[in-house]
Tab-separated table of N, CA and C in Angstrom:
chain	number	residue	atom	x	y	z
A	29	ALA	N	-19.435	-17.220	15.303
A	29	ALA	CA	-18.092	-17.386	14.782
A	29	ALA	C	-17.568	-16.044	14.291
A	30	GLN	N	-16.318	-15.807	14.549
A	30	GLN	CA	-15.706	-14.551	14.143
A	30	GLN	C	-15.066	-14.712	12.772
A	31	ALA	N	-15.357	-13.769	11.879
A	31	ALA	CA	-14.774	-13.799	10.533
A	31	ALA	C	-13.310	-13.387	10.596
A	32	LYS	N	-12.537	-13.952	9.697
A	32	LYS	CA	-11.126	-13.586	9.583
A	32	LYS	C	-11.041	-12.154	9.072
A	33	PRO	N	-10.107	-11.342	9.618
A	33	PRO	CA	-10.004	-9.950	9.148
A	33	PRO	C	-9.597	-9.876	7.674
A	34	ILE	N	-10.028	-8.836	7.020
A	34	ILE	CA	-9.678	-8.579	5.623
A	34	ILE	C	-8.273	-7.993	5.589
A	35	GLU	N	-7.386	-8.635	4.825
A	35	GLU	CA	-5.998	-8.182	4.719
A	35	GLU	C	-5.873	-7.163	3.597
A	36	LEU	N	-5.315	-6.017	3.925
A	36	LEU	CA	-5.065	-4.938	2.969
A	36	LEU	C	-3.560	-4.710	2.884
A	37	VAL	N	-2.986	-5.036	1.743
A	37	VAL	CA	-1.551	-4.862	1.538
A	37	VAL	C	-1.295	-3.439	1.063
A	38	LEU	N	-0.373	-2.770	1.730
A	38	LEU	CA	0.006	-1.391	1.399
A	38	LEU	C	1.458	-1.368	0.950
A	39	TRP	N	1.687	-1.097	-0.336
A	39	TRP	CA	3.042	-0.910	-0.826
A	39	TRP	C	3.418	0.550	-0.618
A	40	HIS	N	4.627	0.792	-0.145
A	40	HIS	CA	5.066	2.166	0.094
A	40	HIS	C	6.544	2.331	-0.237
A	41	GLY	N	6.963	3.581	-0.312
A	41	GLY	CA	8.341	3.916	-0.637
A	41	GLY	C	9.041	4.649	0.493
A	42	MET	N	8.639	4.373	1.720
A	42	MET	CA	9.220	5.061	2.869
A	42	MET	C	10.282	4.187	3.518
A	43	ALA	N	11.533	4.606	3.425
A	43	ALA	CA	12.646	3.857	4.026
A	43	ALA	C	13.010	4.449	5.380
A	44	GLY	N	13.840	3.745	6.109
A	44	GLY	CA	14.398	4.261	7.363
A	44	GLY	C	13.350	4.634	8.380
A	45	HIS	N	13.536	5.791	9.015
A	45	HIS	CA	12.644	6.250	10.077
A	45	HIS	C	11.202	6.391	9.579
A	46	LEU	N	11.024	6.907	8.368
A	46	LEU	CA	9.662	7.067	7.845
A	46	LEU	C	8.996	5.706	7.629
A	47	GLY	N	9.750	4.725	7.184
A	47	GLY	CA	9.223	3.371	7.063
A	47	GLY	C	8.827	2.797	8.411
A	48	ASP	N	9.637	3.081	9.419
A	48	ASP	CA	9.304	2.648	10.779
A	48	ASP	C	7.980	3.279	11.223
A	49	GLU	N	7.784	4.539	10.873
A	49	GLU	CA	6.541	5.231	11.241
A	49	GLU	C	5.331	4.621	10.529
A	50	VAL	N	5.500	4.250	9.252
A	50	VAL	CA	4.417	3.579	8.524
A	50	VAL	C	4.056	2.283	9.245
A	51	ASN	N	5.066	1.530	9.670
A	51	ASN	CA	4.824	0.278	10.383
A	51	ASN	C	4.098	0.511	11.708
A	52	VAL	N	4.469	1.558	12.428
A	52	VAL	CA	3.807	1.885	13.695
A	52	VAL	C	2.349	2.265	13.446
A	53	LEU	N	2.115	3.096	12.429
A	53	LEU	CA	0.732	3.481	12.110
A	53	LEU	C	-0.111	2.255	11.751
A	54	ALA	N	0.448	1.365	10.947
A	54	ALA	CA	-0.286	0.148	10.572
A	54	ALA	C	-0.547	-0.714	11.804
A	55	HIS	N	0.466	-0.880	12.635
A	55	HIS	CA	0.306	-1.676	13.856
A	55	HIS	C	-0.791	-1.093	14.749
A	56	ASN	N	-0.751	0.217	14.954
A	56	ASN	CA	-1.752	0.856	15.807
A	56	ASN	C	-3.158	0.708	15.223
A	57	PHE	N	-3.275	0.860	13.908
A	57	PHE	CA	-4.575	0.662	13.260
A	57	PHE	C	-5.045	-0.776	13.456
A	58	ASN	N	-4.150	-1.733	13.225
A	58	ASN	CA	-4.511	-3.141	13.360
A	58	ASN	C	-4.973	-3.477	14.778
A	59	GLN	N	-4.347	-2.853	15.762
A	59	GLN	CA	-4.724	-3.093	17.157
A	59	GLN	C	-6.032	-2.412	17.537
A	60	SER	N	-6.429	-1.401	16.781
A	60	SER	CA	-7.611	-0.599	17.139
A	60	SER	C	-8.934	-1.235	16.730
A	61	GLN	N	-8.890	-2.259	15.884
A	61	GLN	CA	-10.115	-2.890	15.408
A	61	GLN	C	-9.791	-4.297	14.900
A	62	LYS	N	-10.812	-5.076	14.593
A	62	LYS	CA	-10.602	-6.476	14.199
A	62	LYS	C	-11.076	-6.786	12.781
A	63	GLU	N	-11.607	-5.796	12.070
A	63	GLU	CA	-12.184	-6.050	10.753
A	63	GLU	C	-11.139	-6.105	9.631
A	64	TYR	N	-10.075	-5.296	9.758
A	64	TYR	CA	-9.048	-5.198	8.715
A	64	TYR	C	-7.665	-5.365	9.323
A	65	VAL	N	-6.717	-5.825	8.489
A	65	VAL	CA	-5.305	-5.888	8.870
A	65	VAL	C	-4.512	-5.239	7.744
A	66	ILE	N	-3.795	-4.184	8.071
A	66	ILE	CA	-2.922	-3.510	7.109
A	66	ILE	C	-1.564	-4.205	7.144
A	67	LYS	N	-1.062	-4.591	5.972
A	67	LYS	CA	0.252	-5.217	5.841
A	67	LYS	C	1.141	-4.298	5.010
A	68	PRO	N	1.930	-3.426	5.668
A	68	PRO	CA	2.816	-2.541	4.906
A	68	PRO	C	3.995	-3.307	4.316
A	69	VAL	N	4.321	-2.978	3.056
A	69	VAL	CA	5.438	-3.620	2.361
A	69	VAL	C	6.271	-2.520	1.698
A	70	TYR	N	7.529	-2.410	2.099
A	70	TYR	CA	8.439	-1.448	1.477
A	70	TYR	C	8.854	-1.987	0.111
A	71	LYS	N	8.622	-1.203	-0.956
A	71	LYS	CA	8.915	-1.647	-2.323
A	71	LYS	C	10.076	-0.886	-2.956
A	72	GLY	N	10.858	-0.179	-2.158
A	72	GLY	CA	11.959	0.606	-2.707
A	72	GLY	C	11.583	2.078	-2.748
A	73	ASN	N	12.384	2.860	-3.449
A	73	ASN	CA	12.098	4.304	-3.515
A	73	ASN	C	10.802	4.543	-4.290
A	74	TYR	N	10.414	5.793	-4.419
A	74	TYR	CA	9.130	6.113	-5.049
A	74	TYR	C	9.019	5.578	-6.475
A	75	VAL	N	10.062	5.732	-7.262
A	75	VAL	CA	10.024	5.261	-8.652
A	75	VAL	C	9.919	3.735	-8.688
A	76	GLU	N	10.670	3.056	-7.833
A	76	GLU	CA	10.599	1.593	-7.775
A	76	GLU	C	9.214	1.116	-7.340
A	77	THR	N	8.622	1.818	-6.402
A	77	THR	CA	7.271	1.471	-5.946
A	77	THR	C	6.268	1.645	-7.075
A	78	LEU	N	6.356	2.762	-7.782
A	78	LEU	CA	5.462	3.016	-8.912
A	78	LEU	C	5.659	1.973	-10.010
A	79	THR	N	6.896	1.639	-10.313
A	79	THR	CA	7.197	0.640	-11.339
A	79	THR	C	6.654	-0.727	-10.942
A	80	SER	N	6.842	-1.107	-9.686
A	80	SER	CA	6.312	-2.388	-9.195
A	80	SER	C	4.796	-2.422	-9.281
A	81	PHE	N	4.173	-1.298	-8.910
A	81	PHE	CA	2.708	-1.243	-8.974
A	81	PHE	C	2.219	-1.361	-10.414
A	82	ALA	N	2.859	-0.660	-11.346
A	82	ALA	CA	2.436	-0.719	-12.747
A	82	ALA	C	2.504	-2.149	-13.268
A	83	ALA	N	3.575	-2.861	-12.940
A	83	ALA	CA	3.712	-4.251	-13.383
A	83	ALA	C	2.648	-5.142	-12.731
A	84	ALA	N	2.415	-4.946	-11.442
A	84	ALA	CA	1.416	-5.755	-10.735
A	84	ALA	C	0.010	-5.471	-11.261
A	85	PHE	N	-0.272	-4.214	-11.579
A	85	PHE	CA	-1.586	-3.854	-12.117
A	85	PHE	C	-1.803	-4.526	-13.469
A	86	ARG	N	-0.799	-4.477	-14.329
A	86	ARG	CA	-0.910	-5.121	-15.647
A	86	ARG	C	-1.100	-6.632	-15.518
A	87	ALA	N	-0.542	-7.226	-14.477
A	87	ALA	CA	-0.670	-8.666	-14.253
A	87	ALA	C	-1.926	-9.011	-13.445
A	88	ASN	N	-2.776	-8.031	-13.194
A	88	ASN	CA	-4.002	-8.224	-12.398
A	88	ASN	C	-3.702	-8.728	-10.989
A	89	GLN	N	-2.573	-8.273	-10.406
A	89	GLN	CA	-2.204	-8.656	-9.050
A	89	GLN	C	-1.714	-7.450	-8.244
A	90	PRO	N	-2.460	-6.334	-8.293
A	90	PRO	CA	-2.005	-5.152	-7.559
A	90	PRO	C	-2.251	-5.306	-6.059
A	91	PRO	N	-1.517	-4.538	-5.256
A	91	PRO	CA	-1.806	-4.534	-3.824
A	91	PRO	C	-3.128	-3.814	-3.578
A	92	SER	N	-3.632	-3.924	-2.373
A	92	SER	CA	-4.869	-3.226	-2.007
A	92	SER	C	-4.695	-1.715	-2.084
A	93	MET	N	-3.519	-1.251	-1.633
A	93	MET	CA	-3.216	0.182	-1.598
A	93	MET	C	-1.759	0.385	-1.982
A	94	VAL	N	-1.475	1.555	-2.548
A	94	VAL	CA	-0.094	1.900	-2.863
A	94	VAL	C	0.110	3.390	-2.625
A	95	GLN	N	1.255	3.730	-2.081
A	95	GLN	CA	1.619	5.129	-1.884
A	95	GLN	C	2.332	5.587	-3.151
A	96	ILE	N	1.804	6.618	-3.782
A	96	ILE	CA	2.383	7.157	-5.008
A	96	ILE	C	2.748	8.620	-4.780
A	97	PHE	N	3.925	9.007	-5.206
A	97	PHE	CA	4.342	10.406	-5.072
A	97	PHE	C	3.557	11.269	-6.051
A	98	GLU	N	3.574	12.579	-5.843
A	98	GLU	CA	2.686	13.486	-6.586
A	98	GLU	C	2.821	13.398	-8.101
A	99	VAL	N	4.017	13.199	-8.630
A	99	VAL	CA	4.189	13.069	-10.078
A	99	VAL	C	3.539	11.772	-10.555
A	100	GLY	N	3.664	10.717	-9.782
A	100	GLY	CA	3.074	9.434	-10.140
A	100	GLY	C	1.561	9.456	-10.140
A	101	THR	N	0.958	10.331	-9.359
A	101	THR	CA	-0.500	10.415	-9.308
A	101	THR	C	-1.066	10.745	-10.672
A	102	ALA	N	-0.445	11.664	-11.385
A	102	ALA	CA	-0.918	12.016	-12.728
A	102	ALA	C	-0.824	10.814	-13.663
A	103	LEU	N	0.247	10.044	-13.551
A	103	LEU	CA	0.404	8.845	-14.380
A	103	LEU	C	-0.664	7.805	-14.068
A	104	MET	N	-1.009	7.667	-12.798
A	104	MET	CA	-1.974	6.659	-12.381
A	104	MET	C	-3.414	7.084	-12.647
A	105	SER	N	-3.649	8.366	-12.868
A	105	SER	CA	-5.007	8.866	-13.125
A	105	SER	C	-5.469	8.593	-14.545
A	106	ALA	N	-4.547	8.404	-15.475
A	106	ALA	CA	-4.896	8.252	-16.883
A	106	ALA	C	-5.551	6.901	-17.202
A	107	PRO	N	-4.951	5.763	-16.868
A	107	PRO	CA	-5.601	4.499	-17.210
A	107	PRO	C	-6.861	4.285	-16.383
A	108	LYS	N	-7.938	3.898	-17.031
A	108	LYS	CA	-9.210	3.699	-16.345
A	108	LYS	C	-9.115	2.497	-15.384
A	109	GLY	N	-9.631	2.682	-14.185
A	109	GLY	CA	-9.700	1.590	-13.216
A	109	GLY	C	-8.523	1.463	-12.291
A	110	VAL	N	-7.504	2.289	-12.435
A	110	VAL	CA	-6.333	2.186	-11.561
A	110	VAL	C	-6.639	2.739	-10.188
A	111	ILE	N	-7.213	3.929	-10.140
A	111	ILE	CA	-7.506	4.584	-8.872
A	111	ILE	C	-8.980	4.394	-8.546
A	112	LYS	N	-9.246	3.925	-7.343
A	112	LYS	CA	-10.622	3.712	-6.888
A	112	LYS	C	-10.865	4.543	-5.669
């Protein structure tokens, strides 16, 4: 029996053409193997994405992965357990 692939949700702040590219990369990755499925989700601009992630983390419901801009990385490095 084949196991169901592990779903990895990726929140990102890439709109327009860059968002389309994120979707293509996820699609190509998903087609290249059967163990994982990347589900990209546009969460708004970088600040909105960071704000959404902070709220989800506090509620113990964060996505599997999140794209954070360089300033946000410093903010996310401080609380223990945020970055793995």
